[in-house]
Amino acid sequence: MKKTIDELGVTFDTEFEAAAAEDVSLADDGTVHLYTRVDPKPTGFDEHFKGVPTQYRYSVRITAHRETPALRIHVHTDRELGGWYIQFGGFIKRSGGWEPIPLENATNVPDTSDVLVTLALAEGESVVLGSMPFIAPSEMEAQLEALMRTEGHVWSARVLGETAKGRKIWALETAPRAKRIVMAGTSQGAEPVAERLVELARRLTVDLTDSRWLLDNYQVSLVPMINPDGAAEGHSLLNGSGEVVAGGYKAAVSGEPCPVESKALADYVALAPTQAYLEFHAHYRTIPPGQEDHLGVRKLHLLNPGMTDIYPPETDPDYVERFNAVMRQRLGEHNDHRPIGQWWKPAAFFTPNLARLHHHCMFYAVQSWNYDTQATTGWAERYLYAAAEGIAIASGAPTWRE
């Protein structure tokens, strides 16, 4: 999509990697209406994924052909399709990278999940407006290369497989250990975490007591972007073949046909003894922590421990509870703890199946709601350390605190 609005002297386009928008139009009052794209539902979607959002992403480039002091953009979303994830705020990417749009310039449209954004653009300026700070797979690969140049003594990069469109699926891993933690970004392209996990890898190279303990006792494996086709093509949920990657893990574990991304991650988790599989989701907000929006929604971090019944029968339920107790304590009792399966029954049949690949491989998912990208990296780090400590305490081993 590429459309120039002559009356305003601006061009909107999606001709770049990781773009996501359907159309734009100009209203009589000078407001530009931007329409987000809805992922098509594959066969069986409503049966297995009822309630999963399919429209909570937008990313569009805007080029100003003359000075534009107050460009008003009404972003249309559908609350039932996921618009409530992005009903406040957004991000703008200028030459210095992604930054949150100031509160005074990004507000919710009353009685909807739509967003109204006001931008000031200089003549000739080109920016990207997005619901979240998206990163293209090619950008992520450049960041991996930069990490290897400076931190290659700590991290190595492994290709887990290729997507249907030929993009590589990467993992970062530290030196092998008897125990391993695999932490992956969500397969949903609307929740960008790749850049944050690469940054987490840099943080772990700092020689501190806790990081030394972590890397001496565990192999840390990070999978920044499991669905690069979906990320590149602007999908909220699907991969480049129109499949739901998160729905393929049960089949992958059973050796049945499934999306190539699901198989790549399942094969990787199965590769070596693994004590925890962690899934990280990222969302962003402009509402202060603990405050409610106009719809009465509190944007708390959502912490999803695995219930005992997702694990193999031989898994000790007391071990599961000891691990989850540490996670609750370290990640904060004030956050929303809802076991997988309790809040959304179908979820118990999808991603948590990766925990079935190893005896006592704990599953835990976090959906973080933050103001900025650094806070998201901080939550990823906190999450990883909590899991490492949970494994140690559940098995009676010492931690760096002891």
PDB file of C-alpha atoms in Angstrom, residues 30-284:
ATOM      1  CA  GLY A  30      -8.436  16.834   7.788  1.00  0.00           C
ATOM      2  CA  THR A  31      -8.033  13.668   9.870  1.00  0.00           C
ATOM      3  CA  VAL A  32      -6.299  10.736   8.205  1.00  0.00           C
ATOM      4  CA  HIS A  33      -7.997   7.400   8.914  1.00  0.00           C
ATOM      5  CA  LEU A  34      -5.565   4.466   9.055  1.00  0.00           C
ATOM      6  CA  TYR A  35      -7.053   0.984   8.865  1.00  0.00           C
ATOM      7  CA  THR A  36      -5.182  -1.900  10.436  1.00  0.00           C
ATOM      8  CA  ARG A  37      -5.041  -5.293   8.773  1.00  0.00           C
ATOM      9  CA  VAL A  38      -6.836  -8.370  10.094  1.00  0.00           C
ATOM     10  CA  ASP A  39      -5.114 -11.738   9.756  1.00  0.00           C
ATOM     11  CA  PRO A  40      -7.307 -14.218   7.859  1.00  0.00           C
ATOM     12  CA  LYS A  41      -8.462 -17.151   9.966  1.00  0.00           C
ATOM     13  CA  PRO A  42      -7.089 -20.514   8.851  1.00  0.00           C
ATOM     14  CA  THR A  43      -9.290 -23.604   8.787  1.00  0.00           C
ATOM     15  CA  GLY A  44     -10.328 -24.655  12.282  1.00  0.00           C
ATOM     16  CA  PHE A  45      -9.324 -21.361  13.851  1.00  0.00           C
ATOM     17  CA  ASP A  46     -12.575 -20.708  15.724  1.00  0.00           C
ATOM     18  CA  GLU A  47     -12.617 -24.265  17.034  1.00  0.00           C
ATOM     19  CA  HIS A  48      -9.092 -24.196  18.475  1.00  0.00           C
ATOM     20  CA  PHE A  49      -8.193 -20.506  18.876  1.00  0.00           C
ATOM     21  CA  LYS A  50     -11.461 -18.827  19.768  1.00  0.00           C
ATOM     22  CA  GLY A  51     -10.671 -15.481  21.385  1.00  0.00           C
ATOM     23  CA  VAL A  52      -7.095 -15.233  20.104  1.00  0.00           C
ATOM     24  CA  PRO A  53      -6.507 -11.715  18.697  1.00  0.00           C
ATOM     25  CA  THR A  54      -5.948 -11.378  14.963  1.00  0.00           C
ATOM     26  CA  GLN A  55      -5.717  -7.584  14.648  1.00  0.00           C
ATOM     27  CA  TYR A  56      -3.417  -5.847  17.069  1.00  0.00           C
ATOM     28  CA  ARG A  57      -0.632  -4.539  14.944  1.00  0.00           C
ATOM     29  CA  TYR A  58       0.022  -1.548  12.724  1.00  0.00           C
ATOM     30  CA  SER A  59       3.234  -0.168  11.299  1.00  0.00           C
ATOM     31  CA  VAL A  60       3.250   2.411   8.501  1.00  0.00           C
ATOM     32  CA  ARG A  61       5.809   4.816   7.041  1.00  0.00           C
ATOM     33  CA  ILE A  62       4.835   8.465   6.727  1.00  0.00           C
ATOM     34  CA  THR A  63       6.781  10.913   4.556  1.00  0.00           C
ATOM     35  CA  ALA A  64       6.091  14.660   4.724  1.00  0.00           C
ATOM     36  CA  HIS A  65       6.596  16.632   1.515  1.00  0.00           C
ATOM     37  CA  ARG A  66       6.184  19.926   3.365  1.00  0.00           C
ATOM     38  CA  GLU A  67       6.205  21.004   6.994  1.00  0.00           C
ATOM     39  CA  THR A  68       3.290  19.356   8.793  1.00  0.00           C
ATOM     40  CA  PRO A  69       2.873  20.716  12.328  1.00  0.00           C
ATOM     41  CA  ALA A  70      -0.194  18.695  13.388  1.00  0.00           C
ATOM     42  CA  LEU A  71      -0.958  15.593  11.335  1.00  0.00           C
ATOM     43  CA  ARG A  72      -3.983  13.865  12.920  1.00  0.00           C
ATOM     44  CA  ILE A  73      -4.192  10.093  12.403  1.00  0.00           C
ATOM     45  CA  HIS A  74      -7.150   8.022  13.546  1.00  0.00           C
ATOM     46  CA  VAL A  75      -6.015   4.374  13.819  1.00  0.00           C
ATOM     47  CA  HIS A  76      -8.973   2.010  13.472  1.00  0.00           C
ATOM     48  CA  THR A  77      -8.920  -1.261  15.413  1.00  0.00           C
ATOM     49  CA  ASP A  78     -11.480  -3.806  16.513  1.00  0.00           C
ATOM     50  CA  ARG A  79     -11.594  -4.475  20.233  1.00  0.00           C
ATOM     51  CA  GLU A  80     -12.875  -8.017  19.738  1.00  0.00           C
ATOM     52  CA  LEU A  81     -10.006  -8.802  17.350  1.00  0.00           C
ATOM     53  CA  GLY A  82      -7.295  -7.529  19.704  1.00  0.00           C
ATOM     54  CA  GLY A  83      -7.615  -3.764  19.453  1.00  0.00           C
ATOM     55  CA  TRP A  84      -7.710  -3.471  23.235  1.00  0.00           C
ATOM     56  CA  TYR A  85      -3.986  -4.379  23.268  1.00  0.00           C
ATOM     57  CA  ILE A  86      -3.177  -1.117  21.447  1.00  0.00           C
ATOM     58  CA  GLN A  87      -6.008   1.217  22.455  1.00  0.00           C
ATOM     59  CA  PHE A  88      -3.600   3.668  24.069  1.00  0.00           C
ATOM     60  CA  GLY A  89      -0.393   5.108  22.735  1.00  0.00           C
ATOM     61  CA  GLY A  90       2.013   3.830  20.159  1.00  0.00           C
ATOM     62  CA  PHE A  91       5.605   4.278  19.023  1.00  0.00           C
ATOM     63  CA  ILE A  92       7.357   6.401  16.441  1.00  0.00           C
ATOM     64  CA  LYS A  93      10.634   5.550  14.739  1.00  0.00           C
ATOM     65  CA  ARG A  94      12.732   8.489  13.696  1.00  0.00           C
ATOM     66  CA  SER A  95      16.439   8.488  12.857  1.00  0.00           C
ATOM     67  CA  GLY A  96      17.363   7.597  16.441  1.00  0.00           C
ATOM     68  CA  GLY A  97      15.139   4.536  16.717  1.00  0.00           C
ATOM     69  CA  TRP A  98      11.790   3.785  18.324  1.00  0.00           C
ATOM     70  CA  GLU A  99      10.395   6.067  21.037  1.00  0.00           C
ATOM     71  CA  PRO A 100       7.011   6.080  22.797  1.00  0.00           C
ATOM     72  CA  ILE A 101       4.623   8.731  21.502  1.00  0.00           C
ATOM     73  CA  PRO A 102       4.043  11.292  24.299  1.00  0.00           C
ATOM     74  CA  LEU A 103       0.733  10.903  26.122  1.00  0.00           C
ATOM     75  CA  GLU A 104      -0.496  14.289  24.971  1.00  0.00           C
ATOM     76  CA  ASN A 105      -0.081  13.182  21.339  1.00  0.00           C
ATOM     77  CA  ALA A 106      -1.692   9.727  21.549  1.00  0.00           C
ATOM     78  CA  THR A 107      -5.106   9.189  23.063  1.00  0.00           C
ATOM     79  CA  ASN A 108      -7.855   6.611  22.963  1.00  0.00           C
ATOM     80  CA  VAL A 109     -10.986   7.399  20.960  1.00  0.00           C
ATOM     81  CA  PRO A 110     -13.867   7.166  23.496  1.00  0.00           C
ATOM     82  CA  ASP A 111     -16.095   4.092  23.346  1.00  0.00           C
ATOM     83  CA  THR A 112     -13.700   2.323  20.960  1.00  0.00           C
ATOM     84  CA  SER A 113     -10.288   0.673  20.968  1.00  0.00           C
ATOM     85  CA  ASP A 114      -9.141   3.159  18.304  1.00  0.00           C
ATOM     86  CA  VAL A 115      -6.162   5.464  18.765  1.00  0.00           C
ATOM     87  CA  LEU A 116      -5.861   9.129  17.770  1.00  0.00           C
ATOM     88  CA  VAL A 117      -2.260  10.219  17.138  1.00  0.00           C
ATOM     89  CA  THR A 118      -1.008  13.741  16.385  1.00  0.00           C
ATOM     90  CA  LEU A 119       2.423  14.130  14.770  1.00  0.00           C
ATOM     91  CA  ALA A 120       4.605  17.106  13.861  1.00  0.00           C
ATOM     92  CA  LEU A 121       6.779  16.409  10.793  1.00  0.00           C
ATOM     93  CA  ALA A 122       9.457  18.514   9.131  1.00  0.00           C
ATOM     94  CA  GLU A 123       9.603  18.910   5.383  1.00  0.00           C
ATOM     95  CA  GLY A 124      11.185  15.829   3.849  1.00  0.00           C
ATOM     96  CA  GLU A 125      11.035  13.870   7.103  1.00  0.00           C
ATOM     97  CA  SER A 126      10.132  10.182   6.988  1.00  0.00           C
ATOM     98  CA  VAL A 127       9.035   8.318  10.117  1.00  0.00           C
ATOM     99  CA  VAL A 128       7.460   4.972  10.966  1.00  0.00           C
ATOM    100  CA  LEU A 129       4.366   4.945  13.160  1.00  0.00           C
ATOM    101  CA  GLY A 130       3.583   1.686  14.923  1.00  0.00           C
ATOM    102  CA  SER A 131       1.573   0.121  17.697  1.00  0.00           C
ATOM    103  CA  MET A 132       4.805  -1.322  19.111  1.00  0.00           C
ATOM    104  CA  PRO A 133       8.553  -1.038  18.381  1.00  0.00           C
ATOM    105  CA  PHE A 134       8.739  -3.620  15.606  1.00  0.00           C
ATOM    106  CA  ILE A 135      11.982  -4.995  14.270  1.00  0.00           C
ATOM    107  CA  ALA A 136      12.483  -6.652  10.892  1.00  0.00           C
ATOM    108  CA  PRO A 137      14.223 -10.047  10.692  1.00  0.00           C
ATOM    109  CA  SER A 138      17.076  -8.486   8.705  1.00  0.00           C
ATOM    110  CA  GLU A 139      17.607  -5.921  11.483  1.00  0.00           C
ATOM    111  CA  MET A 140      17.670  -8.680  14.070  1.00  0.00           C
ATOM    112  CA  GLU A 141      20.278 -10.614  12.092  1.00  0.00           C
ATOM    113  CA  ALA A 142      22.459  -7.479  11.964  1.00  0.00           C
ATOM    114  CA  GLN A 143      22.158  -7.210  15.740  1.00  0.00           C
ATOM    115  CA  LEU A 144      23.141 -10.865  16.136  1.00  0.00           C
ATOM    116  CA  GLU A 145      26.218 -10.251  14.008  1.00  0.00           C
ATOM    117  CA  ALA A 146      27.153  -7.252  16.135  1.00  0.00           C
ATOM    118  CA  LEU A 147      26.713  -9.327  19.300  1.00  0.00           C
ATOM    119  CA  MET A 148      28.975 -12.048  17.939  1.00  0.00           C
ATOM    120  CA  ARG A 149      31.698  -9.508  17.141  1.00  0.00           C
ATOM    121  CA  THR A 150      31.889  -8.242  20.711  1.00  0.00           C
ATOM    122  CA  GLU A 151      30.480 -11.062  22.870  1.00  0.00           C
ATOM    123  CA  GLY A 152      31.412 -14.136  20.875  1.00  0.00           C
ATOM    124  CA  HIS A 153      33.438 -15.397  23.831  1.00  0.00           C
ATOM    125  CA  VAL A 154      30.159 -15.884  25.744  1.00  0.00           C
ATOM    126  CA  TRP A 155      27.531 -16.519  23.058  1.00  0.00           C
ATOM    127  CA  SER A 156      27.295 -18.633  19.939  1.00  0.00           C
ATOM    128  CA  ALA A 157      24.576 -18.469  17.282  1.00  0.00           C
ATOM    129  CA  ARG A 158      22.781 -21.531  15.946  1.00  0.00           C
ATOM    130  CA  VAL A 159      20.363 -21.826  12.997  1.00  0.00           C
ATOM    131  CA  LEU A 160      17.371 -23.911  14.074  1.00  0.00           C
ATOM    132  CA  GLY A 161      15.852 -24.100  10.603  1.00  0.00           C
ATOM    133  CA  GLU A 162      14.373 -22.054   7.813  1.00  0.00           C
ATOM    134  CA  THR A 163      10.879 -20.754   7.249  1.00  0.00           C
ATOM    135  CA  ALA A 164       8.766 -21.391   4.171  1.00  0.00           C
ATOM    136  CA  LYS A 165      10.062 -18.075   2.783  1.00  0.00           C
ATOM    137  CA  GLY A 166      13.701 -19.028   3.413  1.00  0.00           C
ATOM    138  CA  ARG A 167      14.342 -16.895   6.501  1.00  0.00           C
ATOM    139  CA  LYS A 168      16.605 -18.375   9.171  1.00  0.00           C
ATOM    140  CA  ILE A 169      15.374 -19.103  12.691  1.00  0.00           C
ATOM    141  CA  TRP A 170      18.170 -18.260  15.120  1.00  0.00           C
ATOM    142  CA  ALA A 171      19.078 -19.209  18.673  1.00  0.00           C
ATOM    143  CA  LEU A 172      21.721 -17.693  20.920  1.00  0.00           C
ATOM    144  CA  GLU A 173      23.332 -20.013  23.442  1.00  0.00           C
ATOM    145  CA  THR A 174      26.011 -19.960  26.100  1.00  0.00           C
ATOM    146  CA  ALA A 175      28.424 -22.816  26.835  1.00  0.00           C
ATOM    147  CA  PRO A 176      26.850 -26.258  27.355  1.00  0.00           C
ATOM    148  CA  ARG A 177      25.968 -27.207  30.924  1.00  0.00           C
ATOM    149  CA  ALA A 178      24.189 -30.131  32.546  1.00  0.00           C
ATOM    150  CA  LYS A 179      21.118 -27.924  32.926  1.00  0.00           C
ATOM    151  CA  ARG A 180      19.534 -25.677  30.313  1.00  0.00           C
ATOM    152  CA  ILE A 181      16.916 -22.955  30.166  1.00  0.00           C
ATOM    153  CA  VAL A 182      15.327 -22.141  26.796  1.00  0.00           C
ATOM    154  CA  MET A 183      13.662 -18.727  26.578  1.00  0.00           C
ATOM    155  CA  ALA A 184      11.843 -17.825  23.373  1.00  0.00           C
ATOM    156  CA  GLY A 185      10.003 -14.800  22.151  1.00  0.00           C
ATOM    157  CA  THR A 186       6.382 -15.414  21.299  1.00  0.00           C
ATOM    158  CA  SER A 187       5.564 -16.605  17.792  1.00  0.00           C
ATOM    159  CA  GLN A 188       3.010 -13.787  17.476  1.00  0.00           C
ATOM    160  CA  GLY A 189       4.420 -11.099  15.222  1.00  0.00           C
ATOM    161  CA  ALA A 190       2.387  -8.382  16.948  1.00  0.00           C
ATOM    162  CA  GLU A 191       4.452  -8.774  20.140  1.00  0.00           C
ATOM    163  CA  PRO A 192       8.042  -7.822  19.229  1.00  0.00           C
ATOM    164  CA  VAL A 193      10.657  -9.175  21.624  1.00  0.00           C
ATOM    165  CA  ALA A 194      13.613 -10.075  19.364  1.00  0.00           C
ATOM    166  CA  GLU A 195      15.620  -6.915  19.972  1.00  0.00           C
ATOM    167  CA  ARG A 196      14.971  -7.148  23.694  1.00  0.00           C
ATOM    168  CA  LEU A 197      16.318 -10.723  23.911  1.00  0.00           C
ATOM    169  CA  VAL A 198      19.456  -9.786  21.971  1.00  0.00           C
ATOM    170  CA  GLU A 199      19.937  -6.938  24.426  1.00  0.00           C
ATOM    171  CA  LEU A 200      19.383  -9.381  27.291  1.00  0.00           C
ATOM    172  CA  ALA A 201      22.236 -11.478  25.901  1.00  0.00           C
ATOM    173  CA  ARG A 202      24.504  -8.432  26.168  1.00  0.00           C
ATOM    174  CA  ARG A 203      23.426  -7.808  29.752  1.00  0.00           C
ATOM    175  CA  LEU A 204      24.305 -11.352  30.762  1.00  0.00           C
ATOM    176  CA  THR A 205      27.922 -10.879  29.683  1.00  0.00           C
ATOM    177  CA  VAL A 206      28.478  -8.411  32.544  1.00  0.00           C
ATOM    178  CA  ASP A 207      30.698 -10.191  35.099  1.00  0.00           C
ATOM    179  CA  LEU A 208      28.562  -9.999  38.235  1.00  0.00           C
ATOM    180  CA  THR A 209      27.929 -12.558  40.972  1.00  0.00           C
ATOM    181  CA  ASP A 210      24.469 -13.458  39.716  1.00  0.00           C
ATOM    182  CA  SER A 211      25.441 -13.652  36.039  1.00  0.00           C
ATOM    183  CA  ARG A 212      28.494 -15.807  36.861  1.00  0.00           C
ATOM    184  CA  TRP A 213      26.270 -18.143  38.874  1.00  0.00           C
ATOM    185  CA  LEU A 214      23.713 -18.300  36.089  1.00  0.00           C
ATOM    186  CA  LEU A 215      26.164 -19.087  33.288  1.00  0.00           C
ATOM    187  CA  ASP A 216      28.223 -21.482  35.441  1.00  0.00           C
ATOM    188  CA  ASN A 217      25.148 -23.553  36.294  1.00  0.00           C
ATOM    189  CA  TYR A 218      22.947 -23.308  33.199  1.00  0.00           C
ATOM    190  CA  GLN A 219      23.215 -23.156  29.478  1.00  0.00           C
ATOM    191  CA  VAL A 220      21.052 -20.180  28.553  1.00  0.00           C
ATOM    192  CA  SER A 221      19.393 -20.505  25.142  1.00  0.00           C
ATOM    193  CA  LEU A 222      17.520 -17.525  23.710  1.00  0.00           C
ATOM    194  CA  VAL A 223      15.299 -17.747  20.605  1.00  0.00           C
ATOM    195  CA  PRO A 224      14.616 -14.098  19.743  1.00  0.00           C
ATOM    196  CA  MET A 225      12.278 -14.538  16.760  1.00  0.00           C
ATOM    197  CA  ILE A 226      10.630 -17.893  16.138  1.00  0.00           C
ATOM    198  CA  ASN A 227       8.317 -16.551  13.383  1.00  0.00           C
ATOM    199  CA  PRO A 228      10.410 -14.266  11.142  1.00  0.00           C
ATOM    200  CA  ASP A 229       8.037 -14.582   8.161  1.00  0.00           C
ATOM    201  CA  GLY A 230       5.134 -13.374  10.261  1.00  0.00           C
ATOM    202  CA  ALA A 231       7.238 -10.534  11.641  1.00  0.00           C
ATOM    203  CA  ALA A 232       8.432  -9.496   8.185  1.00  0.00           C
ATOM    204  CA  GLU A 233       4.979  -9.638   6.584  1.00  0.00           C
ATOM    205  CA  GLY A 234       3.198  -7.700   9.311  1.00  0.00           C
ATOM    206  CA  HIS A 235       1.027 -10.485  10.679  1.00  0.00           C
ATOM    207  CA  SER A 236      -0.463 -10.298  14.158  1.00  0.00           C
ATOM    208  CA  LEU A 237      -0.618 -14.061  14.637  1.00  0.00           C
ATOM    209  CA  LEU A 238       0.156 -16.084  11.501  1.00  0.00           C
ATOM    210  CA  ASN A 239       3.346 -17.196   9.790  1.00  0.00           C
ATOM    211  CA  GLY A 240       4.050 -16.606   6.106  1.00  0.00           C
ATOM    212  CA  SER A 241       2.028 -19.697   5.138  1.00  0.00           C
ATOM    213  CA  GLY A 242      -1.128 -18.621   6.956  1.00  0.00           C
ATOM    214  CA  GLU A 243      -0.584 -21.005   9.879  1.00  0.00           C
ATOM    215  CA  VAL A 244      -0.727 -20.433  13.639  1.00  0.00           C
ATOM    216  CA  VAL A 245       2.743 -21.387  14.873  1.00  0.00           C
ATOM    217  CA  ALA A 246       1.662 -21.626  18.525  1.00  0.00           C
ATOM    218  CA  GLY A 247      -0.911 -24.209  17.516  1.00  0.00           C
ATOM    219  CA  GLY A 248       1.691 -26.516  16.016  1.00  0.00           C
ATOM    220  CA  TYR A 249       3.661 -27.546  19.096  1.00  0.00           C
ATOM    221  CA  LYS A 250       1.407 -30.447  20.083  1.00  0.00           C
ATOM    222  CA  ALA A 251       1.809 -31.930  16.597  1.00  0.00           C
ATOM    223  CA  ALA A 252       5.549 -31.194  16.607  1.00  0.00           C
ATOM    224  CA  VAL A 253       6.057 -33.025  19.898  1.00  0.00           C
ATOM    225  CA  SER A 254       4.029 -35.961  18.536  1.00  0.00           C
ATOM    226  CA  GLY A 255       5.963 -36.053  15.270  1.00  0.00           C
ATOM    227  CA  GLU A 256       2.933 -35.042  13.202  1.00  0.00           C
ATOM    228  CA  PRO A 257       2.789 -32.464  10.358  1.00  0.00           C
ATOM    229  CA  CYS A 258       3.027 -28.915  11.687  1.00  0.00           C
ATOM    230  CA  PRO A 259       4.378 -25.460  10.778  1.00  0.00           C
ATOM    231  CA  VAL A 260       8.123 -25.516  10.144  1.00  0.00           C
ATOM    232  CA  GLU A 261       8.637 -22.937  12.918  1.00  0.00           C
ATOM    233  CA  SER A 262       6.845 -25.148  15.464  1.00  0.00           C
ATOM    234  CA  LYS A 263       9.027 -28.113  14.528  1.00  0.00           C
ATOM    235  CA  ALA A 264      12.220 -26.048  14.672  1.00  0.00           C
ATOM    236  CA  LEU A 265      11.544 -24.915  18.226  1.00  0.00           C
ATOM    237  CA  ALA A 266      10.315 -28.312  19.421  1.00  0.00           C
ATOM    238  CA  ASP A 267      13.394 -30.015  17.978  1.00  0.00           C
ATOM    239  CA  TYR A 268      15.609 -27.450  19.682  1.00  0.00           C
ATOM    240  CA  VAL A 269      13.979 -27.873  23.084  1.00  0.00           C
ATOM    241  CA  ALA A 270      14.338 -31.652  22.698  1.00  0.00           C
ATOM    242  CA  LEU A 271      18.007 -31.373  21.723  1.00  0.00           C
ATOM    243  CA  ALA A 272      19.471 -31.426  25.259  1.00  0.00           C
ATOM    244  CA  PRO A 273      18.242 -31.838  28.847  1.00  0.00           C
ATOM    245  CA  THR A 274      16.145 -28.757  29.592  1.00  0.00           C
ATOM    246  CA  GLN A 275      14.876 -27.683  33.014  1.00  0.00           C
ATOM    247  CA  ALA A 276      12.629 -24.829  31.856  1.00  0.00           C
ATOM    248  CA  TYR A 277      10.965 -23.574  28.708  1.00  0.00           C
ATOM    249  CA  LEU A 278      10.036 -19.896  29.039  1.00  0.00           C
ATOM    250  CA  GLU A 279       7.848 -17.880  26.678  1.00  0.00           C
ATOM    251  CA  PHE A 280       8.053 -14.087  26.638  1.00  0.00           C
ATOM    252  CA  HIS A 281       5.345 -11.764  25.302  1.00  0.00           C
ATOM    253  CA  ALA A 282       5.746  -7.987  25.070  1.00  0.00           C
ATOM    254  CA  HIS A 283       3.026  -5.337  25.135  1.00  0.00           C
ATOM    255  CA  TYR A 284       3.244  -1.589  25.695  1.00  0.00           C
TER     256      TYR A 284
END
